[in-house]
């Protein structure tokens, strides 16, 4: 089992990053791949969860130990798999998630793709009282490179990959296009904020 990988980010795609660890490229699925930038000079550490099934072995990457702990707690809920947990954690407001669980806020949880009332209720039932008030902080570094339309298209592709329906993504495109000059990460965060 992997705890973390430290290496160079060689690719950033809508659903995953590629991290090169001493010449081996690992495909790592992330809640928000655009948190990372391709950088072949400065190594980064990504906290890892390895999922093994009959037909697949996948790696899931989290920003820090606290986010990984929250991811593992979500996986402990009946009906939540790694992809659903990633979609939930794609929202930058992790404290809002923790508060929603603590306050029985089913409507907040059903805003995430693939989470219906039954699953939201199960999340609350399984995690209420167990989920700690994690000291989750937003550690995403602001990207200053100017990106325009390609950044928006990448962010929309990431929303689709997270499971949001095409009609919702199309609506989002109109709203996000009014804010040119943002990075993919900023567009994605803004889109998730509007959706939630």
PDB file of C-alpha atoms in Angstrom:
ATOM      1  CA  UNK A   1       0.000   0.000   0.000  1.00  0.00           C
ATOM      2  CA  UNK A   2       1.273   3.469  -0.890  1.00  0.00           C
ATOM      3  CA  UNK A   3       1.250   6.338   1.611  1.00  0.00           C
ATOM      4  CA  UNK A   4       2.450   9.059  -0.747  1.00  0.00           C
ATOM      5  CA  UNK A   5       4.453   9.657  -3.921  1.00  0.00           C
ATOM      6  CA  UNK A   6       7.001  12.432  -4.345  1.00  0.00           C
ATOM      7  CA  UNK A   7       8.015  13.311  -7.873  1.00  0.00           C
ATOM      8  CA  UNK A   8       7.601  15.630 -10.841  1.00  0.00           C
ATOM      9  CA  UNK A   9       4.228  16.388 -12.396  1.00  0.00           C
ATOM     10  CA  UNK A  10       4.573  15.597 -16.104  1.00  0.00           C
ATOM     11  CA  UNK A  11       0.912  15.788 -17.207  1.00  0.00           C
ATOM     12  CA  UNK A  12      -2.347  17.292 -15.960  1.00  0.00           C
ATOM     13  CA  UNK A  13      -5.570  15.914 -17.479  1.00  0.00           C
ATOM     14  CA  UNK A  14      -9.260  16.496 -16.584  1.00  0.00           C
ATOM     15  CA  UNK A  15      -9.426  13.462 -14.270  1.00  0.00           C
ATOM     16  CA  UNK A  16      -5.837  12.670 -13.345  1.00  0.00           C
ATOM     17  CA  UNK A  17      -2.224  13.746 -13.141  1.00  0.00           C
ATOM     18  CA  UNK A  18       0.931  11.864 -14.078  1.00  0.00           C
ATOM     19  CA  UNK A  19       3.667  11.989 -11.460  1.00  0.00           C
ATOM     20  CA  UNK A  20       7.144  10.843 -12.450  1.00  0.00           C
ATOM     21  CA  UNK A  21       8.922   9.126  -9.566  1.00  0.00           C
ATOM     22  CA  UNK A  22      12.486   8.323 -10.614  1.00  0.00           C
ATOM     23  CA  UNK A  23      11.554   7.509 -14.198  1.00  0.00           C
ATOM     24  CA  UNK A  24       8.239   5.731 -13.511  1.00  0.00           C
ATOM     25  CA  UNK A  25       5.083   7.653 -14.465  1.00  0.00           C
ATOM     26  CA  UNK A  26       2.122   7.003 -12.144  1.00  0.00           C
ATOM     27  CA  UNK A  27      -1.389   7.918 -13.269  1.00  0.00           C
ATOM     28  CA  UNK A  28      -3.107   9.382 -10.206  1.00  0.00           C
ATOM     29  CA  UNK A  29      -6.811  10.355 -10.151  1.00  0.00           C
ATOM     30  CA  UNK A  30      -7.417  13.554  -8.168  1.00  0.00           C
ATOM     31  CA  UNK A  31     -10.429  15.548  -6.951  1.00  0.00           C
ATOM     32  CA  UNK A  32      -9.020  18.582  -8.757  1.00  0.00           C
ATOM     33  CA  UNK A  33      -6.093  17.729 -11.056  1.00  0.00           C
ATOM     34  CA  UNK A  34      -5.704  21.417 -11.914  1.00  0.00           C
ATOM     35  CA  UNK A  35      -4.482  22.061  -8.395  1.00  0.00           C
ATOM     36  CA  UNK A  36      -1.188  20.841  -9.861  1.00  0.00           C
ATOM     37  CA  UNK A  37       0.880  22.264 -12.710  1.00  0.00           C
ATOM     38  CA  UNK A  38       3.247  20.497 -15.069  1.00  0.00           C
ATOM     39  CA  UNK A  39       6.636  21.142 -13.490  1.00  0.00           C
ATOM     40  CA  UNK A  40       9.693  19.095 -14.397  1.00  0.00           C
ATOM     41  CA  UNK A  41      11.933  20.951 -11.933  1.00  0.00           C
ATOM     42  CA  UNK A  42      10.230  20.980  -8.523  1.00  0.00           C
ATOM     43  CA  UNK A  43       9.014  17.722  -6.966  1.00  0.00           C
ATOM     44  CA  UNK A  44       5.672  17.598  -5.153  1.00  0.00           C
ATOM     45  CA  UNK A  45       4.197  15.107  -2.696  1.00  0.00           C
ATOM     46  CA  UNK A  46       0.799  13.556  -3.406  1.00  0.00           C
ATOM     47  CA  UNK A  47      -0.896  11.416  -0.742  1.00  0.00           C
ATOM     48  CA  UNK A  48      -2.079   8.163  -2.288  1.00  0.00           C
ATOM     49  CA  UNK A  49      -4.917   5.687  -1.904  1.00  0.00           C
ATOM     50  CA  UNK A  50      -4.632   2.485  -3.962  1.00  0.00           C
ATOM     51  CA  UNK A  51      -7.855   0.822  -5.103  1.00  0.00           C
ATOM     52  CA  UNK A  52      -7.728  -2.789  -6.296  1.00  0.00           C
ATOM     53  CA  UNK A  53     -10.638  -4.608  -7.957  1.00  0.00           C
ATOM     54  CA  UNK A  54     -10.987  -7.679 -10.184  1.00  0.00           C
ATOM     55  CA  UNK A  55     -10.492  -5.612 -13.312  1.00  0.00           C
ATOM     56  CA  UNK A  56      -8.569  -2.527 -12.229  1.00  0.00           C
ATOM     57  CA  UNK A  57      -5.815  -1.117 -10.049  1.00  0.00           C
ATOM     58  CA  UNK A  58      -6.061   2.652  -9.614  1.00  0.00           C
ATOM     59  CA  UNK A  59      -4.249   5.301  -7.620  1.00  0.00           C
ATOM     60  CA  UNK A  60      -6.106   8.247  -6.073  1.00  0.00           C
ATOM     61  CA  UNK A  61      -4.203  11.337  -4.986  1.00  0.00           C
ATOM     62  CA  UNK A  62      -4.991  13.809  -2.242  1.00  0.00           C
ATOM     63  CA  UNK A  63      -3.336  17.125  -1.425  1.00  0.00           C
ATOM     64  CA  UNK A  64      -2.426  16.380   2.202  1.00  0.00           C
ATOM     65  CA  UNK A  65      -2.940  13.929   5.047  1.00  0.00           C
ATOM     66  CA  UNK A  66      -6.130  15.651   6.244  1.00  0.00           C
ATOM     67  CA  UNK A  67      -7.767  15.391   2.817  1.00  0.00           C
ATOM     68  CA  UNK A  68      -6.688  11.749   2.599  1.00  0.00           C
ATOM     69  CA  UNK A  69      -8.265  11.066   6.003  1.00  0.00           C
ATOM     70  CA  UNK A  70     -11.539  12.634   4.853  1.00  0.00           C
ATOM     71  CA  UNK A  71     -11.374  10.564   1.639  1.00  0.00           C
ATOM     72  CA  UNK A  72     -10.902   7.350   3.682  1.00  0.00           C
ATOM     73  CA  UNK A  73     -13.819   8.261   5.937  1.00  0.00           C
ATOM     74  CA  UNK A  74     -16.049   8.747   2.884  1.00  0.00           C
ATOM     75  CA  UNK A  75     -14.935   5.359   1.516  1.00  0.00           C
ATOM     76  CA  UNK A  76     -16.102   3.748   4.750  1.00  0.00           C
ATOM     77  CA  UNK A  77     -19.691   4.762   3.900  1.00  0.00           C
ATOM     78  CA  UNK A  78     -21.808   2.058   2.301  1.00  0.00           C
ATOM     79  CA  UNK A  79     -22.414   2.968  -1.359  1.00  0.00           C
ATOM     80  CA  UNK A  80     -19.477   5.384  -1.694  1.00  0.00           C
ATOM     81  CA  UNK A  81     -16.588   4.311  -3.908  1.00  0.00           C
ATOM     82  CA  UNK A  82     -13.371   6.127  -4.774  1.00  0.00           C
ATOM     83  CA  UNK A  83     -14.890   7.980  -7.751  1.00  0.00           C
ATOM     84  CA  UNK A  84     -17.833   9.252  -5.693  1.00  0.00           C
ATOM     85  CA  UNK A  85     -15.487  10.291  -2.886  1.00  0.00           C
ATOM     86  CA  UNK A  86     -13.341  12.202  -5.420  1.00  0.00           C
ATOM     87  CA  UNK A  87     -16.403  13.988  -6.801  1.00  0.00           C
ATOM     88  CA  UNK A  88     -17.386  15.054  -3.279  1.00  0.00           C
ATOM     89  CA  UNK A  89     -13.882  16.276  -2.474  1.00  0.00           C
ATOM     90  CA  UNK A  90     -13.642  18.218  -5.755  1.00  0.00           C
ATOM     91  CA  UNK A  91     -15.530  20.992  -3.987  1.00  0.00           C
ATOM     92  CA  UNK A  92     -12.985  23.239  -2.275  1.00  0.00           C
ATOM     93  CA  UNK A  93     -15.304  23.684   0.735  1.00  0.00           C
ATOM     94  CA  UNK A  94     -14.331  20.616   2.789  1.00  0.00           C
ATOM     95  CA  UNK A  95     -15.393  22.326   6.002  1.00  0.00           C
ATOM     96  CA  UNK A  96     -18.856  22.828   4.464  1.00  0.00           C
ATOM     97  CA  UNK A  97     -19.016  19.064   3.870  1.00  0.00           C
ATOM     98  CA  UNK A  98     -18.041  18.348   7.469  1.00  0.00           C
ATOM     99  CA  UNK A  99     -20.626  20.868   8.737  1.00  0.00           C
ATOM    100  CA  UNK A 100     -23.338  19.367   6.488  1.00  0.00           C
ATOM    101  CA  UNK A 101     -22.695  15.917   7.969  1.00  0.00           C
ATOM    102  CA  UNK A 102     -22.721  17.290  11.508  1.00  0.00           C
ATOM    103  CA  UNK A 103     -25.974  19.217  10.895  1.00  0.00           C
ATOM    104  CA  UNK A 104     -27.947  16.513   9.017  1.00  0.00           C
ATOM    105  CA  UNK A 105     -27.957  18.677   5.865  1.00  0.00           C
ATOM    106  CA  UNK A 106     -29.108  16.159   3.251  1.00  0.00           C
ATOM    107  CA  UNK A 107     -29.796  18.863   0.641  1.00  0.00           C
ATOM    108  CA  UNK A 108     -26.140  19.993   0.711  1.00  0.00           C
ATOM    109  CA  UNK A 109     -24.908  16.449   0.130  1.00  0.00           C
ATOM    110  CA  UNK A 110     -27.332  15.721  -2.732  1.00  0.00           C
ATOM    111  CA  UNK A 111     -25.741  18.527  -4.769  1.00  0.00           C
ATOM    112  CA  UNK A 112     -22.779  16.268  -5.495  1.00  0.00           C
ATOM    113  CA  UNK A 113     -23.013  14.118  -8.662  1.00  0.00           C
ATOM    114  CA  UNK A 114     -24.236  10.580  -8.032  1.00  0.00           C
ATOM    115  CA  UNK A 115     -25.354  11.334  -4.447  1.00  0.00           C
ATOM    116  CA  UNK A 116     -29.090  10.889  -3.938  1.00  0.00           C
ATOM    117  CA  UNK A 117     -31.101  11.302  -0.743  1.00  0.00           C
ATOM    118  CA  UNK A 118     -30.551   7.701   0.295  1.00  0.00           C
ATOM    119  CA  UNK A 119     -26.767   7.904  -0.073  1.00  0.00           C
ATOM    120  CA  UNK A 120     -26.685  11.342   1.578  1.00  0.00           C
ATOM    121  CA  UNK A 121     -28.609   9.898   4.515  1.00  0.00           C
ATOM    122  CA  UNK A 122     -26.157   7.008   4.677  1.00  0.00           C
ATOM    123  CA  UNK A 123     -23.203   9.431   4.727  1.00  0.00           C
ATOM    124  CA  UNK A 124     -24.755  11.270   7.679  1.00  0.00           C
ATOM    125  CA  UNK A 125     -25.653   8.029   9.473  1.00  0.00           C
ATOM    126  CA  UNK A 126     -22.196   6.501   9.043  1.00  0.00           C
ATOM    127  CA  UNK A 127     -20.063   9.588   9.667  1.00  0.00           C
ATOM    128  CA  UNK A 128     -21.978  11.813  12.065  1.00  0.00           C
ATOM    129  CA  UNK A 129     -20.157  11.830  15.369  1.00  0.00           C
ATOM    130  CA  UNK A 130     -17.181  10.039  13.798  1.00  0.00           C
ATOM    131  CA  UNK A 131     -15.971  12.649  11.379  1.00  0.00           C
ATOM    132  CA  UNK A 132     -13.528  14.915  13.103  1.00  0.00           C
ATOM    133  CA  UNK A 133     -13.389  18.648  12.679  1.00  0.00           C
ATOM    134  CA  UNK A 134     -10.357  18.248  10.476  1.00  0.00           C
ATOM    135  CA  UNK A 135      -8.058  21.224  10.178  1.00  0.00           C
ATOM    136  CA  UNK A 136      -8.575  21.324   6.446  1.00  0.00           C
ATOM    137  CA  UNK A 137      -7.065  24.328   4.809  1.00  0.00           C
ATOM    138  CA  UNK A 138      -7.175  25.444   1.251  1.00  0.00           C
ATOM    139  CA  UNK A 139      -3.584  24.956   0.206  1.00  0.00           C
ATOM    140  CA  UNK A 140      -4.055  25.535  -3.483  1.00  0.00           C
ATOM    141  CA  UNK A 141      -1.426  27.938  -4.728  1.00  0.00           C
ATOM    142  CA  UNK A 142      -2.755  30.652  -6.967  1.00  0.00           C
ATOM    143  CA  UNK A 143      -1.586  30.282 -10.535  1.00  0.00           C
ATOM    144  CA  UNK A 144      -0.615  33.509 -12.186  1.00  0.00           C
ATOM    145  CA  UNK A 145      -0.063  32.337 -15.747  1.00  0.00           C
ATOM    146  CA  UNK A 146      -2.550  33.887 -18.106  1.00  0.00           C
ATOM    147  CA  UNK A 147      -4.812  31.279 -19.638  1.00  0.00           C
ATOM    148  CA  UNK A 148      -8.070  31.992 -21.372  1.00  0.00           C
ATOM    149  CA  UNK A 149     -10.296  29.706 -23.459  1.00  0.00           C
ATOM    150  CA  UNK A 150      -8.227  26.483 -23.094  1.00  0.00           C
ATOM    151  CA  UNK A 151      -8.372  26.889 -19.307  1.00  0.00           C
ATOM    152  CA  UNK A 152     -12.167  27.170 -19.408  1.00  0.00           C
ATOM    153  CA  UNK A 153     -12.481  24.126 -21.686  1.00  0.00           C
ATOM    154  CA  UNK A 154     -10.254  22.082 -19.363  1.00  0.00           C
ATOM    155  CA  UNK A 155     -12.351  23.093 -16.353  1.00  0.00           C
ATOM    156  CA  UNK A 156     -15.570  22.111 -18.147  1.00  0.00           C
ATOM    157  CA  UNK A 157     -14.026  18.749 -19.096  1.00  0.00           C
ATOM    158  CA  UNK A 158     -13.156  18.214 -15.435  1.00  0.00           C
ATOM    159  CA  UNK A 159     -16.769  18.945 -14.406  1.00  0.00           C
ATOM    160  CA  UNK A 160     -17.987  16.350 -16.923  1.00  0.00           C
ATOM    161  CA  UNK A 161     -15.429  13.862 -15.620  1.00  0.00           C
ATOM    162  CA  UNK A 162     -16.750  14.422 -12.095  1.00  0.00           C
ATOM    163  CA  UNK A 163     -20.190  13.294 -13.281  1.00  0.00           C
ATOM    164  CA  UNK A 164     -22.058  16.554 -13.843  1.00  0.00           C
ATOM    165  CA  UNK A 165     -24.589  16.366 -16.675  1.00  0.00           C
ATOM    166  CA  UNK A 166     -23.939  18.069 -20.003  1.00  0.00           C
ATOM    167  CA  UNK A 167     -26.838  20.505 -19.607  1.00  0.00           C
ATOM    168  CA  UNK A 168     -25.450  21.639 -16.243  1.00  0.00           C
ATOM    169  CA  UNK A 169     -21.954  22.047 -17.706  1.00  0.00           C
ATOM    170  CA  UNK A 170     -23.318  24.048 -20.666  1.00  0.00           C
ATOM    171  CA  UNK A 171     -25.093  26.403 -18.284  1.00  0.00           C
ATOM    172  CA  UNK A 172     -21.909  26.764 -16.298  1.00  0.00           C
ATOM    173  CA  UNK A 173     -19.911  27.594 -19.442  1.00  0.00           C
ATOM    174  CA  UNK A 174     -22.014  30.698 -20.061  1.00  0.00           C
ATOM    175  CA  UNK A 175     -21.503  31.946 -16.526  1.00  0.00           C
ATOM    176  CA  UNK A 176     -17.780  31.193 -16.407  1.00  0.00           C
ATOM    177  CA  UNK A 177     -17.119  32.695 -19.840  1.00  0.00           C
ATOM    178  CA  UNK A 178     -18.081  36.078 -18.370  1.00  0.00           C
ATOM    179  CA  UNK A 179     -14.899  35.922 -16.287  1.00  0.00           C
ATOM    180  CA  UNK A 180     -12.018  35.709 -18.782  1.00  0.00           C
ATOM    181  CA  UNK A 181      -8.356  35.352 -17.923  1.00  0.00           C
ATOM    182  CA  UNK A 182      -8.681  32.791 -15.142  1.00  0.00           C
ATOM    183  CA  UNK A 183      -6.704  29.608 -14.689  1.00  0.00           C
ATOM    184  CA  UNK A 184      -8.267  26.169 -15.075  1.00  0.00           C
ATOM    185  CA  UNK A 185      -8.183  25.739 -11.298  1.00  0.00           C
ATOM    186  CA  UNK A 186      -9.972  29.061 -10.751  1.00  0.00           C
ATOM    187  CA  UNK A 187     -12.633  28.215 -13.358  1.00  0.00           C
ATOM    188  CA  UNK A 188     -13.148  24.784 -11.792  1.00  0.00           C
ATOM    189  CA  UNK A 189     -13.395  26.182  -8.268  1.00  0.00           C
ATOM    190  CA  UNK A 190     -15.834  28.879  -9.401  1.00  0.00           C
ATOM    191  CA  UNK A 191     -17.923  26.277 -11.252  1.00  0.00           C
ATOM    192  CA  UNK A 192     -18.072  23.993  -8.203  1.00  0.00           C
ATOM    193  CA  UNK A 193     -18.937  26.956  -6.005  1.00  0.00           C
ATOM    194  CA  UNK A 194     -21.839  27.891  -8.302  1.00  0.00           C
ATOM    195  CA  UNK A 195     -23.045  24.275  -8.425  1.00  0.00           C
ATOM    196  CA  UNK A 196     -22.974  23.905  -4.648  1.00  0.00           C
TER     197      UNK A 196
END
